[in-house]
mmCIF file of C-alpha atoms in Angstrom:
data_model
loop_
_atom_site.group_PDB
_atom_site.id
_atom_site.type_symbol
_atom_site.label_atom_id
_atom_site.label_comp_id
_atom_site.label_asym_id
_atom_site.label_seq_id
_atom_site.Cartn_x
_atom_site.Cartn_y
_atom_site.Cartn_z
ATOM 1 C CA UNK A 1 -2.405 100.939 4.111
ATOM 2 C CA UNK A 2 -2.899 97.657 3.789
ATOM 3 C CA UNK A 3 -3.629 96.842 -0.073
ATOM 4 C CA UNK A 4 -1.000 96.210 -2.878
ATOM 5 C CA UNK A 5 -2.396 99.496 -4.321
ATOM 6 C CA UNK A 6 -2.338 102.002 -1.515
ATOM 7 C CA UNK A 7 1.389 100.854 -2.016
ATOM 8 C CA UNK A 8 2.363 102.271 -5.059
ATOM 9 C CA UNK A 9 4.277 105.351 -5.524
ATOM 10 C CA UNK A 10 5.665 107.110 -8.754
ATOM 11 C CA UNK A 11 8.860 109.025 -8.735
ATOM 12 C CA UNK A 12 10.274 111.339 -10.892
ATOM 13 C CA UNK A 13 13.699 112.710 -10.537
ATOM 14 C CA UNK A 14 16.535 113.822 -12.387
ATOM 15 C CA UNK A 15 19.543 111.684 -13.552
ATOM 16 C CA UNK A 16 21.383 113.147 -15.765
ATOM 17 C CA UNK A 17 25.207 112.295 -17.168
ATOM 18 C CA UNK A 18 26.595 115.416 -15.077
ATOM 19 C CA UNK A 19 24.031 115.503 -12.633
ATOM 20 C CA UNK A 20 22.251 113.075 -10.623
ATOM 21 C CA UNK A 21 19.526 114.656 -8.147
ATOM 22 C CA UNK A 22 20.723 113.605 -4.343
ATOM 23 C CA UNK A 23 16.853 114.090 -2.852
ATOM 24 C CA UNK A 24 15.878 111.576 -5.603
ATOM 25 C CA UNK A 25 17.936 109.082 -4.409
ATOM 26 C CA UNK A 26 17.024 109.660 -1.013
ATOM 27 C CA UNK A 27 13.001 109.785 -2.084
ATOM 28 C CA UNK A 28 13.474 106.620 -3.800
ATOM 29 C CA UNK A 29 15.277 104.563 -0.874
ATOM 30 C CA UNK A 30 12.279 106.472 1.742
ATOM 31 C CA UNK A 31 9.753 105.099 -0.713
ATOM 32 C CA UNK A 32 11.650 101.068 -0.669
ATOM 33 C CA UNK A 33 12.255 101.905 3.270
ATOM 34 C CA UNK A 34 8.593 102.185 3.549
ATOM 35 C CA UNK A 35 7.485 99.403 1.835
ATOM 36 C CA UNK A 36 6.272 100.795 -1.537
ATOM 37 C CA UNK A 37 6.547 99.554 -5.224
ATOM 38 C CA UNK A 38 8.277 102.062 -7.105
ATOM 39 C CA UNK A 39 7.918 103.419 -10.868
ATOM 40 C CA UNK A 40 11.171 105.198 -10.925
ATOM 41 C CA UNK A 41 11.145 108.115 -13.830
ATOM 42 C CA UNK A 42 13.956 109.862 -14.795
ATOM 43 C CA UNK A 43 14.162 113.128 -16.008
ATOM 44 C CA UNK A 44 17.528 112.891 -18.481
ATOM 45 C CA UNK A 45 17.783 116.502 -19.582
ATOM 46 C CA UNK A 46 16.898 119.704 -18.632
ATOM 47 C CA UNK A 47 14.319 120.525 -21.428
ATOM 48 C CA UNK A 48 12.564 116.873 -20.006
ATOM 49 C CA UNK A 49 12.803 118.475 -16.878
ATOM 50 C CA UNK A 50 11.627 121.563 -16.855
ATOM 51 C CA UNK A 51 9.083 120.359 -19.435
ATOM 52 C CA UNK A 52 7.835 118.330 -16.778
ATOM 53 C CA UNK A 53 7.762 121.536 -13.694
ATOM 54 C CA UNK A 54 5.819 123.311 -16.273
ATOM 55 C CA UNK A 55 3.202 120.202 -17.228
ATOM 56 C CA UNK A 56 2.393 119.984 -13.255
ATOM 57 C CA UNK A 57 3.551 123.906 -11.973
ATOM 58 C CA UNK A 58 6.074 122.393 -9.669
ATOM 59 C CA UNK A 59 9.563 125.110 -8.972
ATOM 60 C CA UNK A 60 11.654 121.989 -7.749
ATOM 61 C CA UNK A 61 12.323 118.087 -8.408
ATOM 62 C CA UNK A 62 12.087 115.088 -7.373
ATOM 63 C CA UNK A 63 8.138 114.731 -7.320
ATOM 64 C CA UNK A 64 6.315 111.884 -5.908
ATOM 65 C CA UNK A 65 2.786 111.010 -6.761
ATOM 66 C CA UNK A 66 0.912 108.101 -4.484
ATOM 67 C CA UNK A 67 -1.942 106.437 -5.195
ATOM 68 C CA UNK A 68 -2.058 109.270 -7.993
ATOM 69 C CA UNK A 69 -1.851 112.606 -5.169
ATOM 70 C CA UNK A 70 0.905 114.419 -5.675
ATOM 71 C CA UNK A 71 3.033 114.268 -2.119
ATOM 72 C CA UNK A 72 6.069 117.126 -3.131
ATOM 73 C CA UNK A 73 9.459 116.638 -2.761
ATOM 74 C CA UNK A 74 11.970 115.020 -0.337
ATOM 75 C CA UNK A 75 10.702 116.942 2.775
ATOM 76 C CA UNK A 76 6.993 116.718 1.709
ATOM 77 C CA UNK A 77 7.558 113.058 1.515
ATOM 78 C CA UNK A 78 9.409 112.839 5.107
ATOM 79 C CA UNK A 79 6.107 114.764 6.206
ATOM 80 C CA UNK A 80 3.774 112.595 4.682
ATOM 81 C CA UNK A 81 5.436 109.663 6.522
ATOM 82 C CA UNK A 82 5.189 111.346 9.707
ATOM 83 C CA UNK A 83 9.393 111.413 9.719
ATOM 84 C CA UNK A 84 11.361 114.780 11.314
ATOM 85 C CA UNK A 85 11.810 117.607 8.600
ATOM 86 C CA UNK A 86 14.835 120.012 10.198
ATOM 87 C CA UNK A 87 13.240 123.688 9.421
ATOM 88 C CA UNK A 88 15.297 126.178 8.029
ATOM 89 C CA UNK A 89 17.667 128.002 10.912
ATOM 90 C CA UNK A 90 16.418 125.285 13.496
ATOM 91 C CA UNK A 91 19.270 125.429 16.115
ATOM 92 C CA UNK A 92 20.707 121.855 16.952
ATOM 93 C CA UNK A 93 22.797 120.666 19.573
ATOM 94 C CA UNK A 94 23.813 117.495 17.206
ATOM 95 C CA UNK A 95 27.457 118.926 16.189
ATOM 96 C CA UNK A 96 28.667 119.389 19.419
ATOM 97 C CA UNK A 97 27.488 115.405 20.463
ATOM 98 C CA UNK A 98 29.642 114.890 17.525
ATOM 99 C CA UNK A 99 32.290 116.142 18.196
ATOM 100 C CA UNK A 100 32.647 115.309 22.056
ATOM 101 C CA UNK A 101 31.716 111.738 20.918
ATOM 102 C CA UNK A 102 34.345 111.304 18.675
ATOM 103 C CA UNK A 103 37.074 112.871 21.130
ATOM 104 C CA UNK A 104 35.856 110.533 23.725
ATOM 105 C CA UNK A 105 36.226 107.645 21.443
ATOM 106 C CA UNK A 106 39.705 108.653 20.290
ATOM 107 C CA UNK A 107 40.511 109.295 23.742
ATOM 108 C CA UNK A 108 39.388 105.720 25.106
ATOM 109 C CA UNK A 109 41.571 104.690 22.133
ATOM 110 C CA UNK A 110 44.394 106.266 22.823
ATOM 111 C CA UNK A 111 44.297 105.785 26.675
ATOM 112 C CA UNK A 112 43.960 101.535 26.028
ATOM 113 C CA UNK A 113 47.003 101.481 23.667
ATOM 114 C CA UNK A 114 49.358 103.269 25.754
ATOM 115 C CA UNK A 115 48.257 101.572 29.476
ATOM 116 C CA UNK A 116 45.487 98.423 28.157
ATOM 117 C CA UNK A 117 43.353 100.337 30.201
ATOM 118 C CA UNK A 118 39.838 102.361 29.217
ATOM 119 C CA UNK A 119 39.073 104.557 32.047
ATOM 120 C CA UNK A 120 42.220 106.617 32.708
ATOM 121 C CA UNK A 121 43.214 109.401 34.613
ATOM 122 C CA UNK A 122 44.919 110.205 30.953
ATOM 123 C CA UNK A 123 41.692 109.240 28.733
ATOM 124 C CA UNK A 124 39.806 112.199 30.700
ATOM 125 C CA UNK A 125 42.809 114.398 30.319
ATOM 126 C CA UNK A 126 42.943 113.456 26.559
ATOM 127 C CA UNK A 127 39.032 113.590 25.773
ATOM 128 C CA UNK A 128 39.677 117.757 26.806
ATOM 129 C CA UNK A 129 42.847 118.027 24.590
ATOM 130 C CA UNK A 130 41.400 115.867 21.727
ATOM 131 C CA UNK A 131 38.033 118.072 21.924
ATOM 132 C CA UNK A 132 39.602 121.900 22.053
ATOM 133 C CA UNK A 133 41.731 120.388 18.783
ATOM 134 C CA UNK A 134 38.670 119.340 16.951
ATOM 135 C CA UNK A 135 36.536 122.255 18.192
ATOM 136 C CA UNK A 136 39.575 124.462 16.968
ATOM 137 C CA UNK A 137 39.629 122.682 13.547
ATOM 138 C CA UNK A 138 36.194 123.189 13.381
ATOM 139 C CA UNK A 139 36.291 126.859 13.714
ATOM 140 C CA UNK A 140 39.702 127.291 11.804
ATOM 141 C CA UNK A 141 37.713 125.671 8.317
ATOM 142 C CA UNK A 142 36.106 129.255 7.705
ATOM 143 C CA UNK A 143 38.041 131.399 9.927
ATOM 144 C CA UNK A 144 35.943 134.155 8.418
ATOM 145 C CA UNK A 145 32.967 133.056 9.210
ATOM 146 C CA UNK A 146 33.671 132.137 12.966
ATOM 147 C CA UNK A 147 34.935 135.894 13.555
ATOM 148 C CA UNK A 148 31.779 137.573 12.591
ATOM 149 C CA UNK A 149 29.639 134.930 14.857
ATOM 150 C CA UNK A 150 32.821 135.447 17.595
ATOM 151 C CA UNK A 151 31.993 139.482 17.750
ATOM 152 C CA UNK A 152 28.474 139.234 19.155
ATOM 153 C CA UNK A 153 29.112 137.939 22.491
ATOM 154 C CA UNK A 154 32.911 137.932 22.818
ATOM 155 C CA UNK A 155 34.418 140.971 25.461
ATOM 156 C CA UNK A 156 37.883 140.628 24.418
ATOM 157 C CA UNK A 157 37.079 140.607 20.484
ATOM 158 C CA UNK A 158 34.775 143.581 20.660
ATOM 159 C CA UNK A 159 37.738 145.501 22.057
ATOM 160 C CA UNK A 160 40.061 143.716 19.873
ATOM 161 C CA UNK A 161 39.005 142.357 16.533
ATOM 162 C CA UNK A 162 41.647 140.548 15.654
ATOM 163 C CA UNK A 163 41.733 138.704 18.928
ATOM 164 C CA UNK A 164 38.956 136.771 16.955
ATOM 165 C CA UNK A 165 41.043 135.514 14.354
ATOM 166 C CA UNK A 166 43.794 134.364 16.660
ATOM 167 C CA UNK A 167 41.583 132.711 18.899
ATOM 168 C CA UNK A 168 40.727 129.808 17.246
ATOM 169 C CA UNK A 169 44.985 129.290 16.474
ATOM 170 C CA UNK A 170 45.447 129.363 20.443
ATOM 171 C CA UNK A 171 42.530 127.012 21.472
ATOM 172 C CA UNK A 172 44.029 124.386 18.781
ATOM 173 C CA UNK A 173 47.820 125.083 20.622
ATOM 174 C CA UNK A 174 46.926 124.499 24.099
ATOM 175 C CA UNK A 175 45.264 121.241 22.793
ATOM 176 C CA UNK A 176 48.225 119.822 20.695
ATOM 177 C CA UNK A 177 50.254 120.655 23.735
ATOM 178 C CA UNK A 178 48.285 119.197 26.063
ATOM 179 C CA UNK A 179 47.833 115.692 24.342
ATOM 180 C CA UNK A 180 51.627 116.086 23.648
ATOM 181 C CA UNK A 181 52.162 116.323 27.262
ATOM 182 C CA UNK A 182 54.713 119.644 25.972
ATOM 183 C CA UNK A 183 55.234 122.781 26.675
ATOM 184 C CA UNK A 184 52.757 123.262 29.137
ATOM 185 C CA UNK A 185 54.045 126.359 30.545
ATOM 186 C CA UNK A 186 52.967 127.796 26.939
ATOM 187 C CA UNK A 187 49.526 125.627 26.949
ATOM 188 C CA UNK A 188 48.420 126.155 30.276
ATOM 189 C CA UNK A 189 48.398 129.930 30.229
ATOM 190 C CA UNK A 190 46.955 129.983 26.565
ATOM 191 C CA UNK A 191 44.484 127.577 27.699
ATOM 192 C CA UNK A 192 43.232 129.886 31.290
ATOM 193 C CA UNK A 193 42.952 132.924 29.246
ATOM 194 C CA UNK A 194 40.885 131.959 26.533
ATOM 195 C CA UNK A 195 38.856 130.125 28.781
ATOM 196 C CA UNK A 196 38.022 132.977 31.470
ATOM 197 C CA UNK A 197 37.492 135.329 28.781
ATOM 198 C CA UNK A 198 35.239 133.028 26.615
ATOM 199 C CA UNK A 199 33.459 131.599 30.307
ATOM 200 C CA UNK A 200 32.646 135.681 31.273
ATOM 201 C CA UNK A 201 31.936 136.594 27.756
ATOM 202 C CA UNK A 202 29.027 133.517 27.397
ATOM 203 C CA UNK A 203 27.951 134.301 30.740
ATOM 204 C CA UNK A 204 27.681 137.819 30.815
ATOM 205 C CA UNK A 205 26.176 137.670 26.947
ATOM 206 C CA UNK A 206 23.499 134.754 27.705
ATOM 207 C CA UNK A 207 22.568 134.917 31.301
ATOM 208 C CA UNK A 208 22.755 138.747 32.295
ATOM 209 C CA UNK A 209 21.973 140.523 28.954
ATOM 210 C CA UNK A 210 19.466 137.874 28.241
ATOM 211 C CA UNK A 211 20.289 137.627 24.744
ATOM 212 C CA UNK A 212 19.535 134.688 21.816
ATOM 213 C CA UNK A 213 22.605 134.341 20.172
ATOM 214 C CA UNK A 214 24.312 131.322 18.017
ATOM 215 C CA UNK A 215 27.428 129.840 19.448
ATOM 216 C CA UNK A 216 30.909 130.058 17.499
ATOM 217 C CA UNK A 217 32.156 127.172 18.974
ATOM 218 C CA UNK A 218 31.596 124.816 15.994
ATOM 219 C CA UNK A 219 32.417 127.217 13.342
ATOM 220 C CA UNK A 220 30.659 129.969 12.064
ATOM 221 C CA UNK A 221 28.176 128.256 9.931
ATOM 222 C CA UNK A 222 26.631 126.419 12.778
ATOM 223 C CA UNK A 223 23.139 126.738 14.238
ATOM 224 C CA UNK A 224 24.164 125.633 18.036
ATOM 225 C CA UNK A 225 22.486 127.900 20.394
ATOM 226 C CA UNK A 226 24.688 129.858 22.560
ATOM 227 C CA UNK A 227 24.663 128.955 26.170
ATOM 228 C CA UNK A 228 25.598 125.692 28.533
ATOM 229 C CA UNK A 229 27.654 124.405 25.320
ATOM 230 C CA UNK A 230 29.840 127.122 24.810
ATOM 231 C CA UNK A 231 30.174 127.610 28.426
ATOM 232 C CA UNK A 232 31.003 124.052 29.006
ATOM 233 C CA UNK A 233 33.963 124.284 26.346
ATOM 234 C CA UNK A 234 35.304 127.492 28.187
ATOM 235 C CA UNK A 235 35.548 125.846 31.649
ATOM 236 C CA UNK A 236 37.015 122.936 30.025
ATOM 237 C CA UNK A 237 39.735 125.070 29.064
ATOM 238 C CA UNK A 238 40.362 126.352 32.606
ATOM 239 C CA UNK A 239 39.673 123.229 33.900
ATOM 240 C CA UNK A 240 42.284 121.400 32.115
ATOM 241 C CA UNK A 241 44.555 124.608 32.141
ATOM 242 C CA UNK A 242 44.207 124.359 36.328
ATOM 243 C CA UNK A 243 45.067 120.608 36.272
ATOM 244 C CA UNK A 244 48.097 120.620 33.892
ATOM 245 C CA UNK A 245 49.657 123.221 36.416
ATOM 246 C CA UNK A 246 50.454 119.629 38.480
ATOM 247 C CA UNK A 247 52.857 118.423 35.916
ATOM 248 C CA UNK A 248 55.400 121.425 35.957
#
């Protein structure tokens, strides 16, 4: 695509008084980043949008045309430029990476504020405790959805269904108390109990029963595969509970 004509694109997207299509904006931005000169056509009414769809035999907008050839919507445009498009129901570790990354930064920031040093023993403790709090928060966004996914594999929840609703509150309680270094006589047993049951449940489901399930560790709407990450979450709680005994 070395000639000027090869860098021309025509975009049709919805720009209405009460609706600005986000995928239209993404398509416009992507074309600009790829170096295209864009003829940006706004569909400003429902009637105009419906007429466009009928004319071009498409079900959705935006629609991009390059050199007279219809490329399609935003995902089609990304594929055209060789960029990754996330498949429906595709599993991903990105939510967990975000949790641990933010927890690590917060732990380092608090450690620096408290002692003037980044890498301290307390920063490691804070990292685990803050991770527990964030993971609990994600579960508490939709406890019903979390509990449904959790019941697929947790051994205790399958016998006592209400435990699936209690679990995120227990994780949050233990995490907050460990951040504060307070009431460890309560935080420690909570972390040890839910961590041990969780670790045993994940190990059985994944490594013994060989089941392919989604993990409820970052909430019920996630596509994180059940396995190493969830096991790590529970082992971290166990390790933190055992470590905190030294402060009693």
